Coordinates of C-alpha atoms in Angstrom, one line a residue:
X1 CA 19.7 -26.7 -60.5
X2 CA 19.1 -23.1 -59.7
X3 CA 16.5 -22.4 -57.0
X4 CA 14.7 -19.6 -58.9
X5 CA 14.2 -21.4 -62.2
X6 CA 13.9 -24.8 -63.8
X7 CA 16.0 -25.1 -66.9
X8 CA 14.8 -27.5 -69.6
X9 CA 18.3 -28.8 -70.1
X10 CA 18.4 -29.9 -66.5
X11 CA 14.9 -31.4 -66.5
X12 CA 14.6 -33.4 -69.7
X13 CA 16.5 -35.8 -71.8
X14 CA 16.0 -36.7 -75.5
X15 CA 15.7 -40.5 -75.8
X16 CA 17.6 -41.7 -78.8
X17 CA 16.8 -45.4 -79.6
X18 CA 16.9 -46.0 -83.3
X19 CA 15.1 -49.1 -84.7
X20 CA 14.8 -50.8 -88.1
X21 CA 11.0 -51.3 -88.7
X22 CA 11.6 -54.3 -90.9
X23 CA 12.7 -56.2 -87.9
X24 CA 9.5 -55.5 -86.0
X25 CA 6.8 -55.5 -88.7
X26 CA 3.8 -55.5 -86.3
X27 CA 4.9 -52.7 -84.0
X28 CA 2.6 -49.7 -83.7
X29 CA 3.9 -46.6 -85.5
X30 CA 3.2 -42.9 -84.8
X31 CA 3.9 -40.3 -87.5
X32 CA 3.2 -36.6 -87.4
X33 CA 0.0 -37.3 -89.3
X34 CA -1.3 -39.2 -86.3
X35 CA -1.0 -36.3 -83.8
X36 CA -3.7 -33.7 -84.0
X37 CA -2.6 -30.1 -84.3
X38 CA -3.0 -28.1 -81.1
X39 CA -5.3 -30.5 -79.2
X40 CA -2.7 -32.8 -77.5
X41 CA -4.6 -35.8 -78.9
X42 CA -3.4 -38.9 -80.8
X43 CA -5.9 -39.5 -83.6
X44 CA -4.6 -42.9 -84.7
X45 CA -1.5 -44.9 -85.5
X46 CA -0.1 -47.1 -88.2
X47 CA 2.2 -50.2 -88.1
X48 CA 5.8 -50.7 -89.0
X49 CA 4.9 -53.0 -91.9
X50 CA 3.9 -49.8 -93.8
X51 CA 7.2 -48.0 -93.4
X52 CA 10.8 -48.7 -94.2
X53 CA 13.4 -46.2 -93.0
X54 CA 15.0 -46.1 -89.6
X55 CA 12.6 -44.8 -86.8
X56 CA 12.8 -43.9 -83.1
X57 CA 11.6 -46.3 -80.5
X58 CA 9.5 -45.0 -77.5
X59 CA 7.9 -46.5 -74.4
X60 CA 4.5 -45.9 -72.9
X61 CA 4.4 -42.5 -71.0
X62 CA 7.3 -40.9 -72.8
X63 CA 6.6 -37.5 -74.4
X64 CA 6.3 -37.3 -78.2
X65 CA 7.0 -33.8 -79.6
X66 CA 6.8 -32.9 -83.3
X67 CA 9.9 -31.0 -84.0
X68 CA 9.0 -30.4 -87.7
X69 CA 7.0 -27.1 -87.9
X70 CA 6.7 -27.0 -84.1
X71 CA 4.1 -24.2 -84.3
X72 CA 1.6 -27.0 -85.1
X73 CA 1.9 -28.0 -81.4
X74 CA 1.9 -31.7 -82.0
X75 CA 2.6 -33.0 -78.5
X76 CA 1.2 -36.2 -76.9
X77 CA 2.2 -38.7 -74.2
X78 CA 2.7 -42.1 -75.7
X79 CA -0.2 -44.4 -74.7
X80 CA 1.7 -47.5 -75.7
X81 CA 5.2 -48.8 -76.6
X82 CA 6.0 -48.3 -80.3
X83 CA 8.1 -46.4 -82.9
X84 CA 7.7 -43.0 -84.3
X85 CA 9.0 -40.7 -87.0
X86 CA 12.4 -39.2 -86.6
X87 CA 10.7 -35.8 -86.9
X88 CA 9.4 -36.5 -83.4
X89 CA 11.4 -36.1 -80.3
X90 CA 11.1 -38.8 -77.7
X91 CA 11.5 -37.1 -74.3
X92 CA 11.8 -38.3 -70.7
X93 CA 11.9 -36.4 -67.5
X94 CA 15.1 -36.5 -65.4
X95 CA 15.2 -37.6 -61.8
X96 CA 13.3 -35.1 -59.6
X97 CA 11.0 -34.0 -62.4
X98 CA 7.5 -35.2 -62.9
X99 CA 6.8 -36.6 -66.3
X100 CA 3.3 -35.2 -66.5
X101 CA 4.6 -31.8 -65.5
X102 CA 7.3 -31.9 -68.2
X103 CA 4.7 -32.9 -70.8
X104 CA 2.5 -29.8 -70.1
X105 CA 5.6 -27.6 -70.0
X106 CA 6.5 -28.8 -73.5
X107 CA 2.9 -28.3 -74.6
X108 CA 2.8 -24.7 -73.3
X109 CA 2.5 -21.9 -75.8
X110 CA 5.7 -20.3 -74.4
X111 CA 7.7 -23.4 -75.0
X112 CA 6.2 -23.8 -78.5
X113 CA 7.1 -20.2 -79.4
X114 CA 10.6 -20.6 -77.9
X115 CA 11.2 -23.7 -80.0
X116 CA 10.2 -21.8 -83.2
X117 CA 12.7 -19.0 -82.4
X118 CA 15.6 -21.4 -82.6
X119 CA 14.3 -23.6 -85.5
X120 CA 16.2 -24.1 -88.7
X121 CA 14.8 -24.1 -92.2
X122 CA 12.5 -21.5 -93.9
X123 CA 9.9 -23.7 -95.5
X124 CA 10.3 -26.8 -93.2
X125 CA 11.5 -25.4 -89.9
X126 CA 12.7 -27.9 -87.3
X127 CA 13.2 -27.2 -83.6
X128 CA 16.7 -27.7 -82.3
X129 CA 17.3 -29.5 -79.1
X130 CA 20.3 -27.4 -78.2
X131 CA 18.2 -24.3 -78.4
X132 CA 15.1 -25.4 -76.5
X133 CA 17.4 -26.7 -73.7
X134 CA 17.8 -23.0 -72.7
X135 CA 14.1 -22.6 -72.0
X136 CA 13.4 -21.7 -68.3
X137 CA 10.3 -21.5 -66.1
X138 CA 9.9 -20.5 -62.4
X139 CA 11.0 -23.2 -60.0
X140 CA 8.4 -25.7 -58.7
X141 CA 9.3 -28.5 -56.3
X142 CA 8.3 -32.1 -57.1
X143 CA 5.0 -31.9 -55.1
X144 CA 4.0 -28.7 -56.9
X145 CA 4.9 -30.3 -60.3
X146 CA 2.7 -33.2 -59.5
X147 CA -0.2 -31.0 -58.4
X148 CA 0.0 -28.9 -61.6
X149 CA 0.1 -32.1 -63.7
X150 CA -2.9 -33.5 -61.8
X151 CA -5.0 -30.4 -62.4
X152 CA -4.3 -30.3 -66.1
X153 CA -4.4 -34.0 -66.4
X154 CA -7.9 -34.1 -64.8
X155 CA -9.2 -31.9 -67.6
X156 CA -7.5 -34.1 -70.2
X157 CA -9.0 -37.2 -68.6
X158 CA -12.5 -35.7 -68.9
X159 CA -11.8 -34.9 -72.6
X160 CA -10.7 -38.5 -73.2
X161 CA -13.8 -39.9 -71.4
X162 CA -16.0 -37.7 -73.6
X163 CA -14.2 -38.9 -76.7
X164 CA -14.8 -42.5 -75.8
X165 CA -18.4 -41.9 -75.2
X166 CA -18.6 -40.2 -78.6
X167 CA -17.0 -43.2 -80.2
X168 CA -19.7 -45.4 -78.7
X169 CA -22.5 -43.0 -79.9
X170 CA -20.9 -42.9 -83.4
X171 CA -20.8 -46.7 -83.5
X172 CA -24.5 -46.9 -82.5
X173 CA -25.4 -44.4 -85.2
X174 CA -23.3 -46.2 -87.8
X175 CA -24.9 -49.5 -86.9
X176 CA -28.4 -48.0 -87.4
X177 CA -27.5 -46.6 -90.8
X178 CA -26.0 -49.9 -92.0
X179 CA -29.0 -51.8 -90.9
X180 CA -31.5 -49.6 -92.6
X181 CA -29.8 -48.4 -95.7
X182 CA -27.0 -51.0 -96.5
X183 CA -28.3 -54.3 -95.3
X184 CA -32.0 -53.4 -95.7
X185 CA -32.9 -55.2 -92.5
X186 CA -36.4 -53.6 -92.0
X187 CA -37.3 -54.6 -95.6
X188 CA -36.1 -58.1 -95.1
X189 CA -38.0 -58.4 -91.9
X190 CA -41.2 -57.2 -93.6
X191 CA -40.7 -59.6 -96.5
X192 CA -40.2 -62.5 -94.1
X193 CA -43.3 -61.6 -92.2
X194 CA -45.3 -61.3 -95.4
X195 CA -43.9 -64.5 -96.9
X196 CA -42.6 -62.6 -99.9
X197 CA -39.6 -63.9 -101.9
X198 CA -36.1 -62.9 -100.9
X199 CA -33.5 -62.2 -103.8
X200 CA -30.6 -64.7 -103.9
X201 CA -28.1 -62.0 -103.0
X202 CA -30.0 -61.2 -99.8
X203 CA -30.9 -64.8 -98.7
X204 CA -27.9 -65.1 -96.4
X205 CA -28.8 -61.9 -94.6
X206 CA -32.4 -63.0 -94.4
X207 CA -31.4 -66.3 -92.9
X208 CA -29.5 -64.5 -90.3
X209 CA -32.4 -62.2 -89.5
X210 CA -34.8 -65.2 -89.3
X211 CA -32.4 -67.0 -86.9
X212 CA -32.5 -64.1 -84.5
X213 CA -36.2 -64.5 -83.8
X214 CA -37.4 -62.1 -81.2
X215 CA -33.8 -60.9 -80.7
X216 CA -34.1 -59.0 -84.0
X217 CA -35.5 -56.0 -82.0
X218 CA -38.2 -55.2 -84.7
X219 CA -39.0 -51.5 -85.2
X220 CA -42.1 -49.9 -83.7
X221 CA -45.1 -50.6 -86.0
X222 CA -45.4 -46.9 -87.1
X223 CA -41.7 -47.0 -88.3
X224 CA -41.8 -50.6 -89.7
X225 CA -44.8 -49.7 -91.9
X226 CA -42.7 -47.0 -93.6
X227 CA -40.6 -49.7 -95.2
X228 CA -41.7 -51.9 -98.2
X229 CA -42.0 -55.7 -97.9
X230 CA -40.6 -56.5 -101.3
X231 CA -37.5 -55.9 -103.4
X232 CA -37.1 -55.0 -107.1
X233 CA -34.1 -55.3 -109.4
X234 CA -32.4 -52.3 -111.0
X235 CA -29.7 -52.3 -113.7
X236 CA -27.2 -50.3 -111.8
X237 CA -27.8 -51.0 -108.1
X238 CA -29.1 -54.6 -108.2
X239 CA -31.8 -55.5 -105.8
X240 CA -33.2 -52.6 -103.8
X241 CA -36.3 -52.0 -101.7
X242 CA -39.4 -51.7 -103.9
X243 CA -40.3 -48.0 -104.5
X244 CA -36.9 -46.7 -103.5
X245 CA -34.9 -44.8 -106.2
X246 CA -31.5 -44.7 -107.7
X247 CA -29.9 -41.3 -107.5
X248 CA -26.5 -40.1 -108.6
X249 CA -24.5 -38.1 -106.1
X250 CA -24.5 -35.2 -108.5
X251 CA -28.3 -35.1 -108.2
X252 CA -28.1 -34.7 -104.4
X253 CA -25.2 -32.4 -103.8
X254 CA -22.4 -30.2 -105.0
X255 CA -18.8 -30.8 -103.8
X256 CA -17.5 -27.3 -103.5
X257 CA -13.8 -26.6 -103.5
X258 CA -12.0 -25.4 -100.4
X259 CA -9.7 -22.4 -100.4
X260 CA -5.9 -22.1 -99.9
X261 CA -5.0 -20.8 -96.4
X262 CA -1.3 -20.9 -95.7
X263 CA -0.2 -21.6 -92.2
X264 CA 1.6 -18.2 -92.0
X265 CA -1.6 -16.2 -92.6
X266 CA -3.9 -18.2 -90.2
X267 CA -5.0 -16.1 -87.3
X268 CA -5.8 -18.1 -84.1
X269 CA -9.4 -18.5 -83.4
X270 CA -12.2 -21.0 -82.6
X271 CA -12.9 -22.3 -86.2
X272 CA -11.2 -25.5 -87.3
X273 CA -9.2 -25.5 -90.6
X274 CA -9.8 -28.8 -92.4
X275 CA -7.4 -30.5 -94.8
X276 CA -7.7 -34.0 -96.2
X277 CA -6.0 -35.4 -93.1
X278 CA -8.5 -33.7 -90.7
X279 CA -8.2 -30.6 -88.6
X280 CA -5.0 -28.8 -89.6
X281 CA -5.2 -25.8 -87.3
X282 CA -7.7 -23.1 -86.3
X283 CA -8.7 -19.7 -87.7
X284 CA -10.6 -16.7 -86.5
X285 CA -13.0 -16.7 -89.4
X286 CA -15.0 -19.6 -90.9
X287 CA -15.4 -20.0 -94.6
X288 CA -18.4 -22.3 -94.2
X289 CA -21.1 -22.1 -91.5
X290 CA -21.7 -25.4 -89.8
X291 CA -22.9 -28.0 -89.6
X292 CA -21.1 -29.4 -92.7
X293 CA -19.3 -32.3 -94.3
X294 CA -15.7 -32.3 -95.6
X295 CA -14.3 -34.8 -98.2
X296 CA -10.6 -35.2 -98.9
X297 CA -9.8 -34.7 -102.6
X298 CA -6.0 -34.6 -102.5
X299 CA -3.5 -36.3 -100.3
X300 CA -5.8 -38.4 -98.0
X301 CA -8.3 -39.0 -100.8
X302 CA -11.8 -40.0 -99.7
X303 CA -11.4 -39.0 -96.0
X304 CA -14.8 -37.8 -94.7
X305 CA -15.4 -35.5 -91.7
X306 CA -18.5 -34.0 -90.1
X307 CA -18.2 -30.7 -88.4
X308 CA -20.9 -29.0 -86.2
X309 CA -19.2 -25.6 -86.0
X310 CA -18.3 -23.2 -88.7
X311 CA -15.1 -24.3 -90.4
X312 CA -12.5 -23.4 -93.1
X313 CA -11.9 -26.1 -95.7
X314 CA -8.6 -25.7 -97.5
X315 CA -7.7 -26.5 -101.1
X316 CA -7.1 -30.2 -100.5
X317 CA -10.8 -30.9 -99.7
X318 CA -14.3 -30.5 -101.0
X319 CA -17.2 -29.4 -98.7
X320 CA -20.8 -30.5 -99.3
X321 CA -23.5 -28.2 -100.5
X322 CA -26.8 -30.1 -100.6
X323 CA -29.2 -29.6 -103.5
X324 CA -32.1 -31.3 -101.6
X325 CA -33.4 -31.1 -98.1
X326 CA -31.7 -34.2 -96.6
X327 CA -30.6 -35.3 -93.2
X328 CA -26.9 -34.3 -93.2
X329 CA -25.9 -37.3 -91.2
X330 CA -27.5 -39.7 -93.8
X331 CA -25.3 -38.0 -96.4
X332 CA -22.3 -38.3 -94.1
X333 CA -22.8 -42.0 -93.6
X334 CA -23.3 -42.6 -97.3
X335 CA -20.0 -40.9 -98.0
X336 CA -18.3 -42.9 -95.3
X337 CA -19.5 -46.2 -96.9
X338 CA -18.2 -45.3 -100.3
X339 CA -14.7 -46.1 -101.5
X340 CA -13.9 -42.6 -102.7
X341 CA -10.2 -43.3 -102.4
X342 CA -10.6 -46.1 -105.0
X343 CA -12.0 -43.5 -107.5
X344 CA -8.8 -41.4 -107.4
X345 CA -6.4 -41.2 -110.4
X346 CA -3.0 -42.7 -110.1
X347 CA -0.4 -39.9 -109.8
X348 CA 2.5 -38.6 -107.7
X349 CA -0.1 -36.7 -105.6
X350 CA -3.2 -38.8 -105.1
X351 CA -6.4 -37.0 -106.0
X352 CA -10.0 -37.5 -107.2
X353 CA -12.1 -35.6 -109.7
X354 CA -15.5 -34.5 -108.3
X355 CA -17.2 -35.5 -111.6
X356 CA -16.2 -39.0 -110.9
X357 CA -17.8 -38.9 -107.5
X358 CA -20.9 -37.2 -109.0
X359 CA -21.5 -40.2 -111.3
X360 CA -21.7 -42.7 -108.4
X361 CA -25.2 -44.0 -107.4
X362 CA -26.9 -44.1 -104.1
X363 CA -30.2 -45.9 -103.1
X364 CA -32.6 -43.1 -102.2
X365 CA -35.4 -44.0 -99.8
X366 CA -38.7 -42.3 -99.5
X367 CA -38.9 -39.0 -97.6
X368 CA -41.0 -40.6 -94.8
X369 CA -38.1 -43.1 -94.1
X370 CA -35.5 -40.3 -94.1
X371 CA -37.7 -38.3 -91.7
X372 CA -38.1 -41.2 -89.4
X373 CA -34.4 -42.0 -89.6
X374 CA -33.5 -38.5 -88.4
X375 CA -36.0 -38.6 -85.6
X376 CA -34.5 -41.9 -84.4
X377 CA -31.0 -40.5 -84.7
X378 CA -31.5 -37.1 -83.1
X379 CA -30.8 -38.3 -79.5
X380 CA -27.4 -39.7 -80.6
X381 CA -26.4 -36.7 -82.5
X382 CA -27.5 -34.2 -79.9
X383 CA -25.5 -36.0 -77.2
X384 CA -22.5 -36.4 -79.5
X385 CA -22.5 -32.7 -80.3
X386 CA -23.0 -31.7 -76.7
X387 CA -19.9 -33.8 -75.7
X388 CA -18.0 -32.2 -78.6
X389 CA -18.8 -28.7 -77.4
X390 CA -17.9 -29.7 -73.8
X391 CA -14.5 -30.9 -75.0
X392 CA -13.9 -27.6 -76.8
X393 CA -14.6 -25.8 -73.5
X394 CA -12.3 -28.2 -71.6
X395 CA -9.5 -27.7 -74.0
X396 CA -9.9 -23.9 -73.8
X397 CA -9.9 -24.2 -70.0
X398 CA -6.7 -26.4 -70.0
X399 CA -4.9 -24.1 -72.4
X400 CA -5.9 -21.0 -70.4
X401 CA -4.8 -22.5 -67.1
X402 CA -1.5 -24.0 -68.4
X403 CA 0.5 -20.8 -68.9
X404 CA -0.9 -19.3 -65.7
X405 CA 0.2 -22.3 -63.7
X406 CA 3.6 -22.5 -65.2
X407 CA 4.2 -18.8 -64.6
X408 CA 2.9 -18.9 -61.1
X409 CA 0.2 -16.4 -61.9
X410 CA -2.4 -18.9 -60.7
X411 CA -1.7 -21.0 -57.6
X412 CA -2.7 -24.7 -57.3
X413 CA -5.5 -24.1 -54.8
X414 CA -7.1 -21.5 -57.1
X415 CA -6.6 -23.8 -60.2
X416 CA -8.5 -26.6 -58.4
X417 CA -11.4 -24.3 -57.7
X418 CA -11.5 -23.2 -61.4
X419 CA -11.2 -26.8 -62.5
X420 CA -14.3 -27.9 -60.5
X421 CA -16.4 -25.7 -62.7
X422 CA -15.7 -28.0 -65.7
X423 CA -15.6 -31.5 -64.1

């Protein structure tokens, strides 16, 4: 190994362990769709029972690099053992090279751009191992490599901690929505207290509520009194709280079409580009000012996303334009609880017609209940959005520091000082 440079060929090895998924039906599977574009984050995984062709095996800690359309920068470190698409390289550091350092090297903009230069295929370019093997960076000894990986990894650790905190906040907000607007717990509690009859369809839930006793955590009186203490039967929605209304989705919102935005014309910027599978890149101009809601209409039909920033919805999604003054998060949760995917037409490319969605019904509470809901929820949402914004700043800091550390422009001591501003 030369003393002036580190050559990728000398530092990394492609791990080639093929596996038949039918022989391991419960193994976790990572496809390109499970790796977020540009964020170095794994947004989910599947299982081998849903796939059939030969895949690549990987172990925890190995690097997964999306070689198909490498400009998408789909790079993660495996958080568990599993199998992945053959359009993903499984990479391990050679002796004397730190695995974390190699990971950030492969995630660097310079490495991504270099991999594109040697890719094959016009419409579906794939990076070539033989070509990226030529990539070089300045020499760092093992201690320096570990220090660089530690600095960048500390930022990623903070990002992951924030994500987990947001998962908890989201779960709490979802539980509140379900209790109020799906299970009708406050109405059941009021009916039990008043001795009013409980419809047969709700008796099991009422028995559960009654069994909890004081553990029900009843709402404050001023909030509890906003809910009725009786139910009434409707032809379309069955039993609903008395005085609440049936509304079609078309009464409440428009599902506007997104706009085509080819990858080749996207100009890097701070605004997420949304497809039906989630964030599909970033652009310098938003099409829609946030906050907003995105609904998948083709491909991943029925996916629902909430975005606080301005965003660009592409032509595989709808975005929500409200017709009434409603809490956006209430709309978002209602859409999440729908089986929009089940409304789609059977075809080679799954899709759903917005008129089919418009015809679906929601139970619409009184404005006082919606106002109280939003007041109760604000603390969760404000904290959630704050952590989301903090993560964006952390990602920018990491991606700004990364090339400067690998080039030697910023030394470790200076990087640690800069890092302390964010942690």
